[in-house]
XYZ file of C-alpha atoms in Angstrom:
475
model
C -149.794 5.602 33.065
C -148.814 7.618 36.137
C -151.553 7.576 38.740
C -153.030 10.664 40.361
C -152.274 11.726 43.926
C -155.881 12.700 44.567
C -159.281 12.693 42.884
C -161.832 15.460 42.583
C -165.523 15.192 41.726
C -167.451 18.299 40.685
C -165.948 20.822 38.294
C -168.096 23.825 39.074
C -166.410 27.116 39.967
C -165.087 25.973 43.357
C -164.160 22.453 42.254
C -162.382 23.584 39.101
C -160.388 26.224 40.960
C -159.433 23.796 43.718
C -158.266 21.265 41.125
C -156.105 23.907 39.435
C -154.667 24.899 42.817
C -153.730 21.290 43.592
C -152.113 20.881 40.183
C -150.262 24.168 40.581
C -148.649 22.735 43.698
C -147.225 19.742 41.851
C -149.841 17.084 42.516
C -151.542 15.049 39.823
C -155.351 15.149 39.963
C -157.939 12.757 38.538
C -161.038 14.813 37.728
C -164.639 13.778 37.121
C -167.910 15.587 36.582
C -171.344 14.049 36.224
C -171.736 16.021 32.997
C -168.997 14.748 30.714
C -168.952 17.952 28.667
C -167.832 19.884 31.714
C -164.875 17.531 32.198
C -163.889 17.970 28.561
C -164.199 21.757 28.801
C -162.113 21.793 31.974
C -159.324 19.872 30.281
C -159.418 22.173 27.259
C -159.013 25.209 29.539
C -156.311 23.725 31.782
C -153.583 25.282 29.607
C -150.062 24.567 30.880
C -151.441 22.445 33.747
C -153.184 19.963 31.440
C -150.575 17.244 31.981
C -151.287 17.384 35.733
C -154.813 16.066 35.214
C -156.336 12.732 34.324
C -159.774 13.209 32.808
C -162.202 10.497 33.942
C -165.637 9.818 32.507
C -166.886 7.242 35.020
C -166.474 6.709 38.752
C -164.831 3.364 38.084
C -162.276 5.085 35.867
C -161.733 7.750 38.534
C -161.043 5.223 41.290
C -158.641 3.286 39.079
C -156.692 6.460 38.275
C -155.736 7.328 41.885
C -152.917 5.955 44.029
C -154.064 3.891 46.990
C -155.220 4.745 49.552
C -157.365 7.012 47.401
C -158.358 10.465 48.658
C -161.327 11.784 46.656
C -162.628 15.309 47.104
C -166.338 15.817 46.484
C -167.291 19.371 45.498
C -171.005 18.800 45.033
C -174.108 20.492 46.400
C -174.524 20.038 50.145
C -177.230 17.713 51.415
C -178.631 14.687 49.667
C -176.249 15.031 46.713
C -173.306 14.196 48.981
C -175.004 11.041 50.264
C -175.840 10.003 46.713
C -172.250 10.568 45.620
C -170.915 8.465 48.468
C -173.269 5.602 47.615
C -172.292 5.796 43.949
C -168.594 5.606 44.827
C -168.779 2.718 47.295
C -168.615 -0.114 44.724
C -165.270 1.178 43.468
C -163.576 1.880 46.797
C -161.042 -0.209 48.685
C -159.611 -0.322 52.175
C -158.444 3.020 53.624
C -159.844 5.092 50.761
C -160.886 8.576 51.891
C -164.063 10.410 50.864
C -163.668 14.164 51.398
C -166.720 16.399 51.425
C -165.370 19.913 50.759
C -168.744 21.628 50.360
C -170.652 23.822 52.817
C -172.283 20.919 54.616
C -174.249 20.940 57.845
C -171.887 19.506 60.430
C -174.632 17.208 61.725
C -174.626 15.528 58.297
C -170.847 15.205 58.510
C -171.139 13.614 61.946
C -173.640 11.123 60.540
C -171.544 10.280 57.472
C -168.364 9.897 59.506
C -170.079 7.442 61.861
C -171.864 5.590 59.066
C -168.554 4.877 57.342
C -166.734 3.998 60.563
C -167.541 0.289 60.145
C -166.573 0.194 56.460
C -163.105 -0.274 54.942
C -163.009 3.417 53.958
C -163.434 6.679 55.824
C -165.109 10.071 55.618
C -163.583 13.545 55.952
C -165.663 16.705 56.373
C -163.564 19.626 55.158
C -164.548 23.274 55.475
C -163.007 25.471 52.775
C -163.192 29.262 53.025
C -162.098 31.929 50.606
C -164.522 31.685 47.725
C -163.414 30.997 44.170
C -160.271 33.129 44.531
C -159.257 31.281 47.687
C -159.905 27.895 46.120
C -157.644 28.816 43.216
C -154.780 30.490 45.073
C -155.013 29.381 48.697
C -158.042 28.941 50.991
C -158.313 28.470 54.722
C -159.024 24.780 55.341
C -160.724 23.298 58.415
C -160.591 19.511 58.550
C -162.730 16.984 60.427
C -161.058 13.590 60.104
C -159.412 10.662 61.833
C -155.704 11.089 62.537
C -154.841 8.434 59.938
C -156.938 10.004 57.181
C -155.560 13.456 57.957
C -151.974 12.188 57.818
C -152.622 10.916 54.261
C -154.022 14.213 52.966
C -152.166 16.774 55.109
C -149.230 17.352 52.705
C -151.622 18.240 49.889
C -153.816 20.446 52.086
C -150.829 22.277 53.557
C -149.486 22.895 50.057
C -152.713 24.311 48.608
C -153.804 26.374 51.615
C -153.181 30.068 52.118
C -150.009 30.952 54.029
C -149.516 33.445 56.841
C -145.854 34.225 57.348
C -145.126 30.882 55.684
C -147.461 28.941 58.002
C -150.205 26.893 56.277
C -153.752 28.048 57.013
C -154.959 24.461 57.222
C -155.369 22.247 60.260
C -157.155 19.288 61.790
C -160.017 20.515 63.960
C -160.990 17.102 65.300
C -162.951 14.054 64.151
C -166.423 13.783 62.608
C -167.986 17.109 61.625
C -165.526 19.302 63.548
C -164.208 20.893 60.365
C -167.640 21.805 59.055
C -168.709 23.051 62.484
C -165.767 25.457 62.604
C -166.497 26.566 59.026
C -170.122 27.237 59.990
C -169.075 29.540 62.824
C -166.577 31.237 60.521
C -169.502 32.119 58.282
C -171.613 33.273 61.222
C -168.908 35.710 62.305
C -168.655 36.770 58.661
C -172.392 37.603 58.625
C -172.046 39.756 61.762
C -168.969 41.565 60.451
C -170.604 42.364 57.107
C -173.782 43.626 58.772
C -171.890 45.990 61.071
C -169.868 47.387 58.173
C -173.094 48.103 56.299
C -174.542 49.865 59.345
C -171.505 52.110 59.724
C -171.800 53.001 56.043
C -175.306 54.320 56.733
C -174.042 56.450 59.616
C -171.217 57.846 57.486
C -173.770 58.672 54.804
C -176.645 60.097 56.854
C -174.982 61.550 59.958
C -171.708 62.707 58.393
C -172.818 63.378 54.840
C -169.889 61.517 53.311
C -170.180 60.526 49.670
C -169.451 56.948 48.718
C -166.152 58.047 47.180
C -165.197 59.791 50.427
C -166.137 56.667 52.371
C -163.891 54.571 50.127
C -160.975 56.729 51.258
C -162.022 56.305 54.906
C -162.192 52.519 54.596
C -158.800 52.429 52.885
C -157.321 54.315 55.812
C -159.065 52.028 58.299
C -157.542 49.068 56.486
C -154.105 50.322 57.533
C -154.947 50.152 61.243
C -156.592 47.812 63.781
C -159.503 47.117 61.416
C -157.201 45.781 58.679
C -159.101 42.881 57.133
C -160.334 41.419 53.884
C -163.889 42.699 54.419
C -162.757 46.281 55.092
C -160.477 46.094 52.045
C -163.157 44.856 49.657
C -165.710 47.333 51.036
C -163.359 50.138 49.971
C -162.933 48.460 46.597
C -166.698 48.101 46.093
C -167.191 51.757 47.010
C -164.659 52.783 44.379
C -166.528 51.125 41.509
C -168.665 53.239 39.148
C -171.560 51.603 37.304
C -170.839 51.879 33.583
C -174.496 52.086 32.596
C -175.683 54.808 34.983
C -172.432 56.560 35.808
C -173.309 56.311 39.512
C -171.379 54.505 42.248
C -172.227 50.807 41.916
C -173.657 50.796 45.461
C -176.330 53.290 44.365
C -177.774 50.851 41.822
C -177.533 47.563 43.764
C -180.957 46.476 45.031
C -181.149 46.484 48.837
C -181.910 42.787 49.314
C -179.143 40.612 50.760
C -179.026 36.911 49.940
C -177.878 34.053 52.140
C -177.053 30.388 51.658
C -177.799 29.144 55.161
C -174.519 28.893 57.062
C -175.134 32.087 59.022
C -178.550 30.789 60.030
C -176.992 27.451 61.004
C -174.578 29.336 63.291
C -177.450 31.088 65.026
C -179.415 27.833 65.397
C -176.409 26.019 66.869
C -175.767 28.857 69.306
C -179.355 28.653 70.538
C -179.200 24.865 70.795
C -176.018 25.141 72.863
C -177.441 27.884 75.077
C -174.706 30.334 74.085
C -175.553 33.883 72.992
C -174.638 34.871 69.446
C -176.614 38.095 69.269
C -174.528 39.652 66.498
C -175.034 36.646 64.249
C -178.750 36.563 65.128
C -179.077 40.227 64.182
C -177.212 39.771 60.916
C -179.366 36.819 59.853
C -182.565 38.662 60.802
C -181.401 41.746 58.907
C -180.897 39.759 55.718
C -184.367 38.271 56.109
C -185.885 41.736 56.586
C -183.976 43.096 53.598
C -185.365 40.316 51.402
C -188.938 41.346 52.253
C -188.629 44.499 50.165
C -192.245 44.844 49.008
C -193.555 44.779 52.571
C -190.879 47.251 53.667
C -191.994 49.710 50.986
C -195.580 49.476 52.233
C -194.652 49.943 55.901
C -192.362 52.869 55.005
C -195.361 54.743 53.619
C -196.939 54.683 57.086
C -193.740 55.337 59.034
C -191.570 57.568 56.839
C -188.024 58.476 57.799
C -188.652 62.145 58.475
C -186.210 62.487 61.364
C -183.464 65.048 60.957
C -180.188 63.136 61.243
C -178.046 63.980 64.267
C -174.638 65.083 63.056
C -171.188 65.487 64.540
C -169.901 69.049 64.834
C -166.458 67.649 64.108
C -166.569 65.342 61.073
C -163.272 63.653 61.951
C -164.594 62.909 65.443
C -167.529 61.127 63.815
C -165.266 59.097 61.561
C -163.111 58.133 64.543
C -166.193 57.089 66.539
C -167.375 54.924 63.651
C -163.961 53.253 63.435
C -164.079 52.441 67.135
C -167.651 51.223 66.767
C -166.509 48.656 64.204
C -163.583 47.613 66.393
C -165.874 47.061 69.373
C -168.430 45.257 67.212
C -165.761 42.981 65.777
C -164.502 42.086 69.252
C -168.053 41.264 70.370
C -168.708 39.126 67.281
C -165.513 37.135 67.770
C -166.114 36.794 71.521
C -169.533 35.288 70.853
C -168.339 33.178 67.900
C -165.462 31.628 69.835
C -167.766 30.995 72.798
C -170.063 29.004 70.498
C -167.050 27.120 69.125
C -165.940 26.185 72.644
C -169.428 25.054 73.632
C -169.895 23.043 70.427
C -166.541 21.368 70.901
C -167.418 20.387 74.462
C -170.899 19.179 73.452
C -169.492 16.900 70.740
C -166.464 15.697 72.687
C -164.004 17.516 70.438
C -161.017 19.362 71.817
C -161.203 22.178 69.298
C -157.821 23.953 68.967
C -158.989 27.521 69.547
C -155.630 29.198 68.940
C -155.115 27.160 65.787
C -158.544 28.193 64.513
C -157.571 31.847 64.875
C -154.264 31.199 63.118
C -155.710 29.411 60.082
C -158.256 32.216 59.676
C -155.496 34.825 59.262
C -155.226 34.227 55.505
C -157.347 32.716 52.761
C -160.752 33.017 54.419
C -163.330 35.785 54.231
C -162.932 37.020 57.822
C -159.151 37.179 57.690
C -157.996 40.166 59.718
C -155.154 41.594 61.744
C -157.223 41.111 64.898
C -156.899 37.328 64.602
C -153.236 37.610 65.607
C -154.393 38.973 68.958
C -156.933 36.174 69.349
C -154.318 33.518 68.542
C -151.929 35.055 71.087
C -154.683 35.166 73.712
C -155.291 31.417 73.365
C -151.566 30.685 73.243
C -151.172 32.448 76.582
C -154.235 30.766 78.084
C -155.588 27.756 76.126
C -158.586 27.429 78.472
C -159.569 31.102 78.113
C -163.266 31.352 79.014
C -163.965 34.528 77.030
C -162.025 36.799 74.711
C -163.229 39.670 76.880
C -160.866 38.351 79.589
C -157.715 38.518 77.428
C -155.697 41.554 78.633
C -154.781 42.970 75.207
C -158.309 42.517 73.881
C -159.773 44.025 77.068
C -157.683 47.153 76.597
C -158.776 47.442 72.978
C -162.433 47.022 73.951
C -162.171 49.664 76.681
C -160.832 52.091 74.101
C -163.409 51.195 71.439
C -166.646 50.887 73.441
C -167.186 54.659 73.923
C -167.019 55.101 70.147
C -169.671 52.433 69.721
C -171.939 54.194 72.233
C -171.533 57.540 70.447
C -172.195 55.986 67.050
C -175.299 54.184 68.289
C -176.616 57.367 69.923
C -176.343 59.292 66.654
C -177.794 56.463 64.575
C -180.737 55.573 66.796
C -181.590 59.236 67.297
C -181.616 59.590 63.507
C -183.806 56.562 62.847
C -180.947 54.561 61.295
C -181.322 50.803 61.934
C -178.342 49.357 63.819
C -179.296 45.772 64.734
C -175.765 44.372 64.498
C -173.908 47.079 66.398
C -176.734 47.437 68.928
C -176.562 43.684 69.560
C -172.798 43.961 70.063
C -173.248 46.755 72.590
C -176.035 44.946 74.420
C -174.128 41.676 74.560
C -170.989 43.351 75.887
C -172.910 45.368 78.469
C -174.706 42.245 79.682
C -171.447 40.320 79.976
C -169.838 43.021 82.109
C -172.665 43.242 84.683
C -172.048 41.782 88.123
C -175.817 41.698 88.633
C -178.294 41.755 85.742
C -182.033 42.340 85.814
C -182.649 38.609 85.328
C -183.953 38.442 88.915
C -187.099 40.214 87.638
C -187.595 37.464 85.049
C -187.117 34.771 87.696
C -189.702 36.487 89.884
C -192.140 36.580 86.965
C -191.501 32.913 86.136
C -192.149 31.840 89.700
C -195.274 33.995 89.928
C -196.986 32.478 86.887
C -195.423 29.035 86.783
C -193.959 28.138 90.191
C -190.589 27.597 88.516
C -188.658 28.515 91.647
C -185.551 30.631 92.070
C -182.233 30.798 93.888
C -181.573 33.340 96.635
C -178.574 35.607 97.173
C -178.478 35.027 100.923
C -178.755 31.249 101.321
C -178.061 28.055 99.311
C -180.720 26.118 97.444
C -182.467 26.211 94.103
C -186.196 25.837 94.770
C -187.383 28.927 96.616
C -190.783 30.469 95.934
C -192.236 33.890 96.560
C -195.212 34.735 98.787
C -197.137 35.868 95.732
C -200.640 37.347 96.064
C -203.704 35.528 94.785
C -203.807 35.401 90.995
C -200.322 33.951 90.615
C -199.617 30.356 89.625
């Protein structure tokens, strides 16, 4: 019997779609699921691709069905389940076999697994996959953490199944260990920030401009033809267009206002804090989802502090729409500037030389944050690979200068109207802090020295341990 080119464990939605994608691209796949019925059902639904699969009902059978060295993708729940799957596979593995974790794993776990298998005959790959079920089936963005040798074995398959941008595969090696999952984590953090800011602008369009959801759908469709062109803007317009069959109302009017999360956005914020790099937009987005989930408490607090403010409106409706568009552009720039700063810091901390321009390029198709703006980011890193901040890139700087006034106007209307804007306000605050030659941090240093003798630096002489002549009652 012809052996498979690759194995895949876990035939849930993502695993099944990824297997079909691999088969669609001409590779034979050995498939296994812990529940045998799911394997049987998958084979029955494989239709014209059925001959591209080898159904396996034990891990021993799976290993025997794959060409050596065996690459095996694990699409199982992140965490302990991955470790258990690795241990279960070990008795059936041979030299140079490759275990690929394609789930949403914490990159620290991927670091640990990579190192734990370093002294064994086989190796570990941590692979971030973005694009949801649709991406898995027809072409995701793929971020790989692997040794050069392991990547060389699986690269042809990954290039084939990934999304393409102008014919270029949206798949690349990020570095060793957990580099792939680290990059995927920050992708999701930027995604959180982007989604939050879009939701905030929707509220402004509704309350300050009086636009119906149907009218907003038309606005978002137009925005998707310009600088904001992206998957998230596109699907927002699509969501706004949908009418609930049961109530006859726009679907957004009947969706409960509690946003879920699976943890990757929170991981991004935690990593940013651990690295000492601001990610205020991601922080705000994560906090906003947490607040939204606490709906019962919100209802109680709203009874004490009702929204009785009269919304501030634009005299010229089109001027308001234009300001909101620029607000999203500025917010997006800020989110990417912070996200890429965290990527750079994480790469340096772990000893990885993360390919920043390549990251931008493989995010241009397949993934959730794919957008036209990523072309500008890729070009910025091509021109200056050691770019310290996206704010310093000339083309991005010009775009931010144009967009920032729109963000200020939008925030002024929203805040004056009692509309919460944590994401866009964080973007504005972060940008304004980054462009200050002198911040008010000297006040904080004075306070710290007063109560804790922490010392400070001076502007007029070298040294790091100066203290103030504080009055009695200080430290």
